[in-house]
Coordinates of C-alpha atoms and ligand atoms in Angstrom, one line a residue:
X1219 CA 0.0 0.0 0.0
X1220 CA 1.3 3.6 -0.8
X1221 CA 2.5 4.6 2.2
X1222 CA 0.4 8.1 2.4
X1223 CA -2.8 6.4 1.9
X1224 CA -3.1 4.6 5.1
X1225 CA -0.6 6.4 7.2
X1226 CA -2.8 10.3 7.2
X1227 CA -5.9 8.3 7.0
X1228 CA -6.6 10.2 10.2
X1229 CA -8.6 12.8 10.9
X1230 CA -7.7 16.9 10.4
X1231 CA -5.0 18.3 12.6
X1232 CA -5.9 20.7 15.1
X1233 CA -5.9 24.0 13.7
X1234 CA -7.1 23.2 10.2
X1235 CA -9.6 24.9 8.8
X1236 CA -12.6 23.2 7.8
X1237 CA -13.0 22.4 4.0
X1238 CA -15.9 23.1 2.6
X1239 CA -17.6 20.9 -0.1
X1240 CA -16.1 22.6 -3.5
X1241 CA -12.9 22.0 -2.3
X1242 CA -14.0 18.2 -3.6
X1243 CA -14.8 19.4 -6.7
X1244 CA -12.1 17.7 -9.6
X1245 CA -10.1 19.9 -11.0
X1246 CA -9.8 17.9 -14.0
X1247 CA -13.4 17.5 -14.6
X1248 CA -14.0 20.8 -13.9
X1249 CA -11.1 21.4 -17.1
X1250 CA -12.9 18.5 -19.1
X1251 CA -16.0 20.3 -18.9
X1252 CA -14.5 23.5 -20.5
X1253 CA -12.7 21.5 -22.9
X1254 CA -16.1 19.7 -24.2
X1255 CA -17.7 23.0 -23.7
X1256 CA -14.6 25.0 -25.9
X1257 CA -14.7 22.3 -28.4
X1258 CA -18.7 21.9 -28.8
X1259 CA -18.9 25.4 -29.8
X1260 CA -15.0 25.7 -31.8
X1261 CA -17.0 22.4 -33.9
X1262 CA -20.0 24.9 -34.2
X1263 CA -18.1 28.1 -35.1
X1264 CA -15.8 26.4 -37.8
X1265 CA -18.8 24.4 -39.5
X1266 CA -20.8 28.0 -39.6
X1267 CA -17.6 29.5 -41.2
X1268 CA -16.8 27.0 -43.5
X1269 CA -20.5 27.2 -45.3
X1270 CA -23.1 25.0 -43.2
X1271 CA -23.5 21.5 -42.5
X1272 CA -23.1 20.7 -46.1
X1273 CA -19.2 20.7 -45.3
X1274 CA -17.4 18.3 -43.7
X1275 CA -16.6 20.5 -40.3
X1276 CA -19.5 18.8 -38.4
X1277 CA -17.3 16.0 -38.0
X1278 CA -15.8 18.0 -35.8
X1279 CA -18.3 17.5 -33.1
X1280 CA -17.1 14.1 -32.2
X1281 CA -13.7 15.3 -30.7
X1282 CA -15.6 16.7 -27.6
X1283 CA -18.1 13.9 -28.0
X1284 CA -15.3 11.6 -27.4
X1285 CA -13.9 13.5 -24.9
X1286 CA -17.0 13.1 -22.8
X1287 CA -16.6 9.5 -23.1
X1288 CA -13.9 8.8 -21.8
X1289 CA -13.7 11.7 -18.9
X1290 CA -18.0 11.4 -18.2
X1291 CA -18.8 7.6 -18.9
X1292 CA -22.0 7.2 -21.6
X1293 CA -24.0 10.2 -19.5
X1294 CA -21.1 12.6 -21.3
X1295 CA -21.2 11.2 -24.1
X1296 CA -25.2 11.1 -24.6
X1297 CA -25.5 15.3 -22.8
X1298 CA -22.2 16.2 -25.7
X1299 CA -23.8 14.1 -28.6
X1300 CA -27.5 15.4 -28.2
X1301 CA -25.9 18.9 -27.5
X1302 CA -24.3 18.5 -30.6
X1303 CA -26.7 17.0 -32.9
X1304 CA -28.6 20.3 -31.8
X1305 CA -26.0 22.5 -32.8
X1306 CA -25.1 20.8 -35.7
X1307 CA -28.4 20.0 -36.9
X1308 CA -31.2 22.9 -36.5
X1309 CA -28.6 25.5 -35.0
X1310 CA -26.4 25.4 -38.2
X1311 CA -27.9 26.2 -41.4
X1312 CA -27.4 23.6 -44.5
X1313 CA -26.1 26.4 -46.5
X1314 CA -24.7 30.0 -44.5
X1315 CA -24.6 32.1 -47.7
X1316 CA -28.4 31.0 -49.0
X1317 CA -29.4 30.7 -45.3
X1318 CA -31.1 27.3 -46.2
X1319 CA -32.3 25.4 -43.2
X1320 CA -31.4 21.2 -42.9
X1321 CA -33.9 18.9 -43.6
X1322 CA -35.5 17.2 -40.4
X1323 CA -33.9 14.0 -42.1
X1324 CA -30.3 14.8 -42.4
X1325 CA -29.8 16.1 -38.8
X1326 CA -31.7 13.1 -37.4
X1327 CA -29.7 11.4 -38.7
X1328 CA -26.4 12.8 -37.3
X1329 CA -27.7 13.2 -34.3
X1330 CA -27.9 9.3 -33.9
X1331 CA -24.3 8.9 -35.6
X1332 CA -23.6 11.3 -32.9
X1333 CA -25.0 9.0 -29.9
X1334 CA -23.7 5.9 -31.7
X1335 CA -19.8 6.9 -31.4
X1336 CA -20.2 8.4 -28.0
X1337 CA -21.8 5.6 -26.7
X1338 CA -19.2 2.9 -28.5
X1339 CA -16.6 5.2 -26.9
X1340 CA -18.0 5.3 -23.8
X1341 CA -18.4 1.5 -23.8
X1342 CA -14.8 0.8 -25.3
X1343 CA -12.9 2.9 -22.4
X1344 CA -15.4 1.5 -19.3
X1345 CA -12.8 0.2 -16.5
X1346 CA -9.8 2.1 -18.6
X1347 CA -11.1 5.9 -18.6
X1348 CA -10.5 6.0 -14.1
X1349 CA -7.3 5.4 -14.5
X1350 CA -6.9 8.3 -16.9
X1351 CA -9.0 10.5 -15.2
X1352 CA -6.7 9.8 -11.9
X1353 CA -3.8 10.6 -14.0
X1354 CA -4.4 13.7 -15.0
X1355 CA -5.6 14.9 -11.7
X1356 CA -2.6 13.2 -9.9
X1357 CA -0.6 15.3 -12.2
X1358 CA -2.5 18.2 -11.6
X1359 CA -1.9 17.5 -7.6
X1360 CA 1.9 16.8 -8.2
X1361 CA 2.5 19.8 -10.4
X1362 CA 1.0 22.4 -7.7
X1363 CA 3.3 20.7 -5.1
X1364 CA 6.2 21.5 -7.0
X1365 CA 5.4 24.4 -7.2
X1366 CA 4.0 25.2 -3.5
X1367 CA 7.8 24.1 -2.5
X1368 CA 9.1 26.2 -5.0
X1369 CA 7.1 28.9 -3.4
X1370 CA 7.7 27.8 0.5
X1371 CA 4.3 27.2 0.9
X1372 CA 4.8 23.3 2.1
X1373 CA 7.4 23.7 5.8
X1374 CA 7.6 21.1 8.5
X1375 CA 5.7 20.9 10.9
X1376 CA 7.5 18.6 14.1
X1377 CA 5.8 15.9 16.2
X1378 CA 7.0 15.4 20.0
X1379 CA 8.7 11.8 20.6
X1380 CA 8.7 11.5 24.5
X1381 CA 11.6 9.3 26.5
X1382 CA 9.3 7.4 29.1
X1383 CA 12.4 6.9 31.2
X1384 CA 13.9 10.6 31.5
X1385 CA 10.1 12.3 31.4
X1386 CA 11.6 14.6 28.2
X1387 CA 11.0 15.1 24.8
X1388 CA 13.6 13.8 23.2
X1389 CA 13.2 13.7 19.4
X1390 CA 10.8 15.2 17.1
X1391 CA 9.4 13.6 14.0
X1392 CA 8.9 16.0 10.6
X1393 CA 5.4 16.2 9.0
X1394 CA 5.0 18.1 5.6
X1395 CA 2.2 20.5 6.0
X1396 CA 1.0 22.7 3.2
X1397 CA -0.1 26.0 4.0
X1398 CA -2.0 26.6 1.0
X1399 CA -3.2 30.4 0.1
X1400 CA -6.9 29.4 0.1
X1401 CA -7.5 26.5 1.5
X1402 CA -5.6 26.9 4.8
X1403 CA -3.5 24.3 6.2
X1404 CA -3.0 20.8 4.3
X1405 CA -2.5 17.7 5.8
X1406 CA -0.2 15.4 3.4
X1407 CA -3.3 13.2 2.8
X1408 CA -4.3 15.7 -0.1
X1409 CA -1.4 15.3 -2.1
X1410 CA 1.0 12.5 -1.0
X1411 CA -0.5 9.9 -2.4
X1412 CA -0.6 11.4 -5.8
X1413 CA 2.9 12.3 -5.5
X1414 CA 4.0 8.9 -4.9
X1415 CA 2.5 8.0 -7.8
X1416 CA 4.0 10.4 -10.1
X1417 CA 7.3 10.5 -8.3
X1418 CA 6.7 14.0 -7.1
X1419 CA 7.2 12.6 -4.1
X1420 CA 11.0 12.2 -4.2
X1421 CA 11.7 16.0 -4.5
X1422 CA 8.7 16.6 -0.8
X1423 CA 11.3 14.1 0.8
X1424 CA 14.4 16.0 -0.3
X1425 CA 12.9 19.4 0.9
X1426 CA 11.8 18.2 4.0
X1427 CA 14.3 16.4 4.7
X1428 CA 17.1 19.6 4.3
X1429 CA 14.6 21.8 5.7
X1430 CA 13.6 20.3 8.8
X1431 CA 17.3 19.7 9.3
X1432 CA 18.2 23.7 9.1
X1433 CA 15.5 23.9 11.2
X1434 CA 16.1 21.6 14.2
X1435 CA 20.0 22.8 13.7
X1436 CA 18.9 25.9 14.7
X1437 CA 17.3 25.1 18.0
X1438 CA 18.5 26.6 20.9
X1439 CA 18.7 23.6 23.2
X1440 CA 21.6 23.6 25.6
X1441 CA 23.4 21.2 25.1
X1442 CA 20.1 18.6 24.7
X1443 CA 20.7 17.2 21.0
X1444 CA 17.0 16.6 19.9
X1445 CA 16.7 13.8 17.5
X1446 CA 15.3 14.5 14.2
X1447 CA 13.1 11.7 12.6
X1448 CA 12.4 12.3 8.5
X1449 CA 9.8 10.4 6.6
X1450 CA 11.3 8.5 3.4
X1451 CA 8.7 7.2 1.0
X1452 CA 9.3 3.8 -0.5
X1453 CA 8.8 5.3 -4.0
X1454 CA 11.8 7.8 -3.1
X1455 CA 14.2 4.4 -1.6
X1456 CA 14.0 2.5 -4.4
X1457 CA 15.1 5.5 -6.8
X1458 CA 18.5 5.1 -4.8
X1459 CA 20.9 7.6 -4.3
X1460 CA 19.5 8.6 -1.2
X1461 CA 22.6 8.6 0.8
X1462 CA 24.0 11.3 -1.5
X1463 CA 20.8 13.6 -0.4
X1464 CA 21.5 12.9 3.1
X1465 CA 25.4 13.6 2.9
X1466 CA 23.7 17.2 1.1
X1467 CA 21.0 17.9 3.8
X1468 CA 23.5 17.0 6.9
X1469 CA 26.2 19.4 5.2
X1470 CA 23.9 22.0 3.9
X1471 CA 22.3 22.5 7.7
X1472 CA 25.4 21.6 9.9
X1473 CA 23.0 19.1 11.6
X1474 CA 25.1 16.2 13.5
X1475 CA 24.8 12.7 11.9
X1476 CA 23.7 11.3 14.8
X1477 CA 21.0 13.8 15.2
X1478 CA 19.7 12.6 11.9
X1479 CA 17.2 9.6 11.7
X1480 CA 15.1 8.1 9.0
X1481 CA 11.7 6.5 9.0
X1482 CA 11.1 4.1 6.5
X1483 CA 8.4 1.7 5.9
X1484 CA 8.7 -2.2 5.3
X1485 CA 7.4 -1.9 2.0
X1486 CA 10.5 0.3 0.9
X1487 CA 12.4 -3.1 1.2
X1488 CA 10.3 -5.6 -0.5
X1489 CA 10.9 -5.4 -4.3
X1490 CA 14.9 -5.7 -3.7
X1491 CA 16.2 -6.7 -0.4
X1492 CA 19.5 -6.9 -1.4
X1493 CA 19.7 -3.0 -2.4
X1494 CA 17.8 -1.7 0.2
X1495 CA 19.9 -3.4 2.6
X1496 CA 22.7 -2.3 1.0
X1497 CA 21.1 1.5 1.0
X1498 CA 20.6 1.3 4.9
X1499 CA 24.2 0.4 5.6
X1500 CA 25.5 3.5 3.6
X1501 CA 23.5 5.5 5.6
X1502 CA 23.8 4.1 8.7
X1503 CA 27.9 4.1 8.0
X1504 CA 27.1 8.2 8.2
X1505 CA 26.1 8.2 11.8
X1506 CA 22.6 8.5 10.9
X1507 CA 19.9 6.3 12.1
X1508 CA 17.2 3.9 10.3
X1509 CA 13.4 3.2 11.9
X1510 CA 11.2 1.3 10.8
X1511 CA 8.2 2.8 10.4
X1512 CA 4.2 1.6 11.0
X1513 CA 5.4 -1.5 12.2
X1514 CA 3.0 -4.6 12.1
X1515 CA 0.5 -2.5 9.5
X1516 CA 1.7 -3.7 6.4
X1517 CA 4.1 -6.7 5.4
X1518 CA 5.5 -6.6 8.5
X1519 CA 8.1 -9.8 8.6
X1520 CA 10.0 -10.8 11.8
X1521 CA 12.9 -11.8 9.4
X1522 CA 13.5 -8.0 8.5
X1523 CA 14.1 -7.3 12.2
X1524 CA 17.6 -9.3 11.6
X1525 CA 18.3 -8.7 8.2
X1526 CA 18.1 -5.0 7.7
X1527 CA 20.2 -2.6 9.1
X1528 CA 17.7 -1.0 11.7
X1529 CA 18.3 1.1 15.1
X1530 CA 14.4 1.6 16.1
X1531 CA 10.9 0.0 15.2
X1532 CA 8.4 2.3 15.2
X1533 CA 4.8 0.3 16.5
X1534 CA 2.2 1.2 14.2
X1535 CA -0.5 3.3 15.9
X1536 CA -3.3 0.3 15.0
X1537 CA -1.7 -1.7 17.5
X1538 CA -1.5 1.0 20.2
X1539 CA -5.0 1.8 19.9
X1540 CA -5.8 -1.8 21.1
X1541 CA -3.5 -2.3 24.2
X1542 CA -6.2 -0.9 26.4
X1543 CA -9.5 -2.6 24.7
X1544 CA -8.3 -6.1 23.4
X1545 CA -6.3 -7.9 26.5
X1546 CA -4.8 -10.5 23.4
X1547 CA -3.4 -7.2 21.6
X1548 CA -1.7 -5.4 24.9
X1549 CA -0.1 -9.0 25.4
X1550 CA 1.2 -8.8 21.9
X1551 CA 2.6 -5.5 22.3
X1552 CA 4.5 -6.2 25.6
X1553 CA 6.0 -9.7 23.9
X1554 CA 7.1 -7.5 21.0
X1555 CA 8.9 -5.1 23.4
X1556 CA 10.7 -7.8 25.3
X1557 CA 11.8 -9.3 21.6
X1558 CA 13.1 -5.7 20.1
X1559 CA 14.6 -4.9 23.2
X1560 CA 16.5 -8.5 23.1
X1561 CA 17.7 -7.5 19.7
X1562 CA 19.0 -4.2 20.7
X1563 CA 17.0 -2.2 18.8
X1564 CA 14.8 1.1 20.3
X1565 CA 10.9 0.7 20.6
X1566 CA 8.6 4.4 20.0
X1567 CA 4.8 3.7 20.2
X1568 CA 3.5 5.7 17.6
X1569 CA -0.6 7.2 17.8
X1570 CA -0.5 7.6 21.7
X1571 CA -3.7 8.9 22.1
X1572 CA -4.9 8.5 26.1
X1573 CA -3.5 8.5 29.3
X1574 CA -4.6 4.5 29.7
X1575 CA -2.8 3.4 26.6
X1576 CA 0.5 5.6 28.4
X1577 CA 0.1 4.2 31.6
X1578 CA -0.3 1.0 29.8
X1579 CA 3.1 1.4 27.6
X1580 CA 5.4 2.9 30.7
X1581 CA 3.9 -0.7 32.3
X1582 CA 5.4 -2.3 29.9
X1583 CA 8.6 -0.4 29.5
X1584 CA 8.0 1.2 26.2
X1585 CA 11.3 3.4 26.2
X1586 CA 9.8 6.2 23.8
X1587 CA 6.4 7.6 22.7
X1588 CA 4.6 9.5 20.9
X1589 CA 1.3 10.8 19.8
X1590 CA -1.9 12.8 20.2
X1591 CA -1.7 12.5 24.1
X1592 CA 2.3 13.4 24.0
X1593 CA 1.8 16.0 21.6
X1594 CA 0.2 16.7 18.3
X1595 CA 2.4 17.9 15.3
X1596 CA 2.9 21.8 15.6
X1597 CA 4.9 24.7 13.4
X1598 CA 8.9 24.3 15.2
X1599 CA 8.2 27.5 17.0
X1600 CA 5.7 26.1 19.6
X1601 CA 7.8 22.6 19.5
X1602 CA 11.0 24.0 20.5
X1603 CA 8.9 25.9 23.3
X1604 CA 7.9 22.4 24.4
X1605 CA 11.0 20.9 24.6
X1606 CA 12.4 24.0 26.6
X1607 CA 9.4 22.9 29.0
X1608 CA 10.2 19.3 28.9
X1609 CA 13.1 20.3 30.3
X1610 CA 11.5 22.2 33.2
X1611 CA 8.9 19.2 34.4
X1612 CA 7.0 16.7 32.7
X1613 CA 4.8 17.6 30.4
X1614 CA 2.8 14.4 31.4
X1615 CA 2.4 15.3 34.6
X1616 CA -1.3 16.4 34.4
Ligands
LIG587 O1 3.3 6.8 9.4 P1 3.8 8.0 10.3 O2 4.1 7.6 11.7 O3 4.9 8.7 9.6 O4 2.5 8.9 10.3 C1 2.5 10.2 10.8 C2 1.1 10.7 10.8 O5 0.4 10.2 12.0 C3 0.9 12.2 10.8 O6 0.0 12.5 9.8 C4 0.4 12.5 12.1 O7 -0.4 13.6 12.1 C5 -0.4 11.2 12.5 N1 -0.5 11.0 14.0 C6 0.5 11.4 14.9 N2 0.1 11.0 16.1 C7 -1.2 10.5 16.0 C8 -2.1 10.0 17.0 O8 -1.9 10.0 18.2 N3 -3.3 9.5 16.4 C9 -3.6 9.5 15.1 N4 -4.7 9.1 14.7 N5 -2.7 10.0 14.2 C10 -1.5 10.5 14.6
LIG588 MN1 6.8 8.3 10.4

């Protein structure tokens, strides 16, 4: 599974603003509509110029009836070809010059060659026309992301990871937001996914990966290294080459190595073991540290916990949301915390939501946390104010 589709299947931040329904509203059928629209009366205007419907210009009329088609299933193509068997039929005289009006007949007659091709059209392209649609609009989505960044409209926004045994905030994870001119703040729901699939994704990761870095670089924490944690999407691991990105963002912000950790999800490894592990180690020989991320919520295999060079597993937040409602899950999550630990590797419960499922995890000796109840993502201002306080008392002690 694409790793933005399930991971910000949650619900809206706090602080984002509501979004109303025409924010649903396609883009690309929105631009399909024109088109048919442009094209219906382009097929009108050029028949009327070249002399009537005696010419061959109606013809035109099946581009946007085919158009309809494919982007509007056989409704499209019945609303385009009846709209155009008007227009080319008793809206467009047989002859301009003489001003001669078409015989019922003849425009009958088109009108049903008219519904015959959109209909075959829309019949050929059924099952094959959604994936074009979600093409075009994935593109659309991808393009303005290139060009929010371009624009600094998409920043980090950090996530508090809590160390259950010192009481402090310890790390922080990086979450893209968007802040989009109109529509407010954007969670990466509405346009990761599309940039995974167009590869857009690979140049989010590289900004948010040197960005968030300048930014936690530039904490003022005295002498408390906070550990930054940076999302990498499968789609932009298998491009390889990420080490080099890394090398780029750790010299470009002055951020220590071992400040540095990336979050990667099983699925990044599956298609080639081999390279990814060989990816990991490069990394890893730079001081920087690996996680695996959502852990146990996609092909999670107890074999990876050996053969990949990991330092943390990050528990996916489906399991954490069970340890205090299904006794057989909380039993789970405790065994798997015994096992990590014996393989010295770091455990962070991710999706902490209540104070049960906390009191639950510090029974258990989960070392680190975080979620909701820790602390929701926030702009690095209001983080780095956190961690100050973290320093002062627990921030769980309420
Ligand atoms: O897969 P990953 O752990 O990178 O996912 C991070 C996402 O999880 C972010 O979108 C973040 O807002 C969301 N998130 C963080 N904490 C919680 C939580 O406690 N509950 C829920 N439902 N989502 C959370
Ligand atoms: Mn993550």
């Amino acid at each position: 599974m694409a790793r933005g589709e399930r991971r910000h299947a949650d619900g809206p931040e706090r602080g984002f603003r509501s979004v109303g329904w025409w924010r649903a509203v396609r883009l690309d059928a929105v631009l399909a509509l024109v088109v048919v629209v442009v094209a219906l009366a382009g097929a009108w205007w050029v028949s009327y110029l070249a002399g009537g419907s005696k010419t061959v210009y109606p013809h035109l009329f099946y581009v946007p009836i085919v158009i309809a088609a494919i982007r509007f299933s056989w409704t499209g193509a019945v609303a385009t070809a009846l709209a155009g068997g008007i227009l080319a039929g008793p809206a467009l005289p047989e002859d301009v010059a003489a001003s001669l009006a078409q015989p019922v007949t003849s425009w009958l007659v088109r009108l049903a060659m008219f519904l015959a091709i959109g209909l075959v059209v829309a019949v050929a392209v059924r099952g094959r026309a959604s994936p074009i649609r979600s093409a075009l609009s994935d593109t659309i989505v991808s393009s303005q992301m290139l060009q929010a960044i371009r624009r600094g409209e998409i920043e980090p926004h950090f996530q508090p990871i809590y160390h259950s045994v010192t009481r402090t905030v310890v790390g922080v994870e990086a979450l893209a937001r968007w802040k989009h001119p109109r529509r407010g703040w954007m969670g990466p729901d509405t346009f990761i996914p599309a940039a995974e699939r167009t590869g857009a994704v690979v140049a989010l990761d590289l900004h948010m990966l040197a960005s968030a870095a300048r930014t936690v670089r530039a904490w003022s924490t005295d002498g408390h290294p906070v550990r930054l944690s940076v999302n990498v999407s499968a789609v932009r691991f298998a491009k390889g080459g990420l080490v080099d990105d890394v090398i780029r963002a750790l010299e470009g912000s002055g951020l220590p190595p071992a400040q540095l950790q990336l979050e990667i999800t099983e699925s990044a490894f599956v298609a080639n073991p081999a390279e990814a592990a060989r990816q990991l180690a490069d990394i890893r020989r730079l001081g920087v540290r690996v996680a695996i991320d959502d852990f146990s919520a996609g092909q999670s295999s107890l074999l990876y916990l050996t053969r990949f060079p990991i330092d943390v597993v990050k528990l996916d937040r489906s399991l954490i949301g069970e340890v205090t409602t299904d006794a057989r899950v909380a039993r789970l999550v405790a065994g798997v915390i015994v096992m990590l630990r014996s393989l010295s590797l770091e455990t962070v419960a991710e999706g902490v939501e209540t104070a049960d499922q906390h009191a639950y995890l510090d029974s258990v000796d989960c070392q680190y946390l975080q979620g909701y109840y820790i602390g929701r993502p926030a702009p690095a201002a209001q983080i780095e104010q956190l961690i100050a306080r973290s320093r002062e008392a627990d921030i769980l002690a309420r």
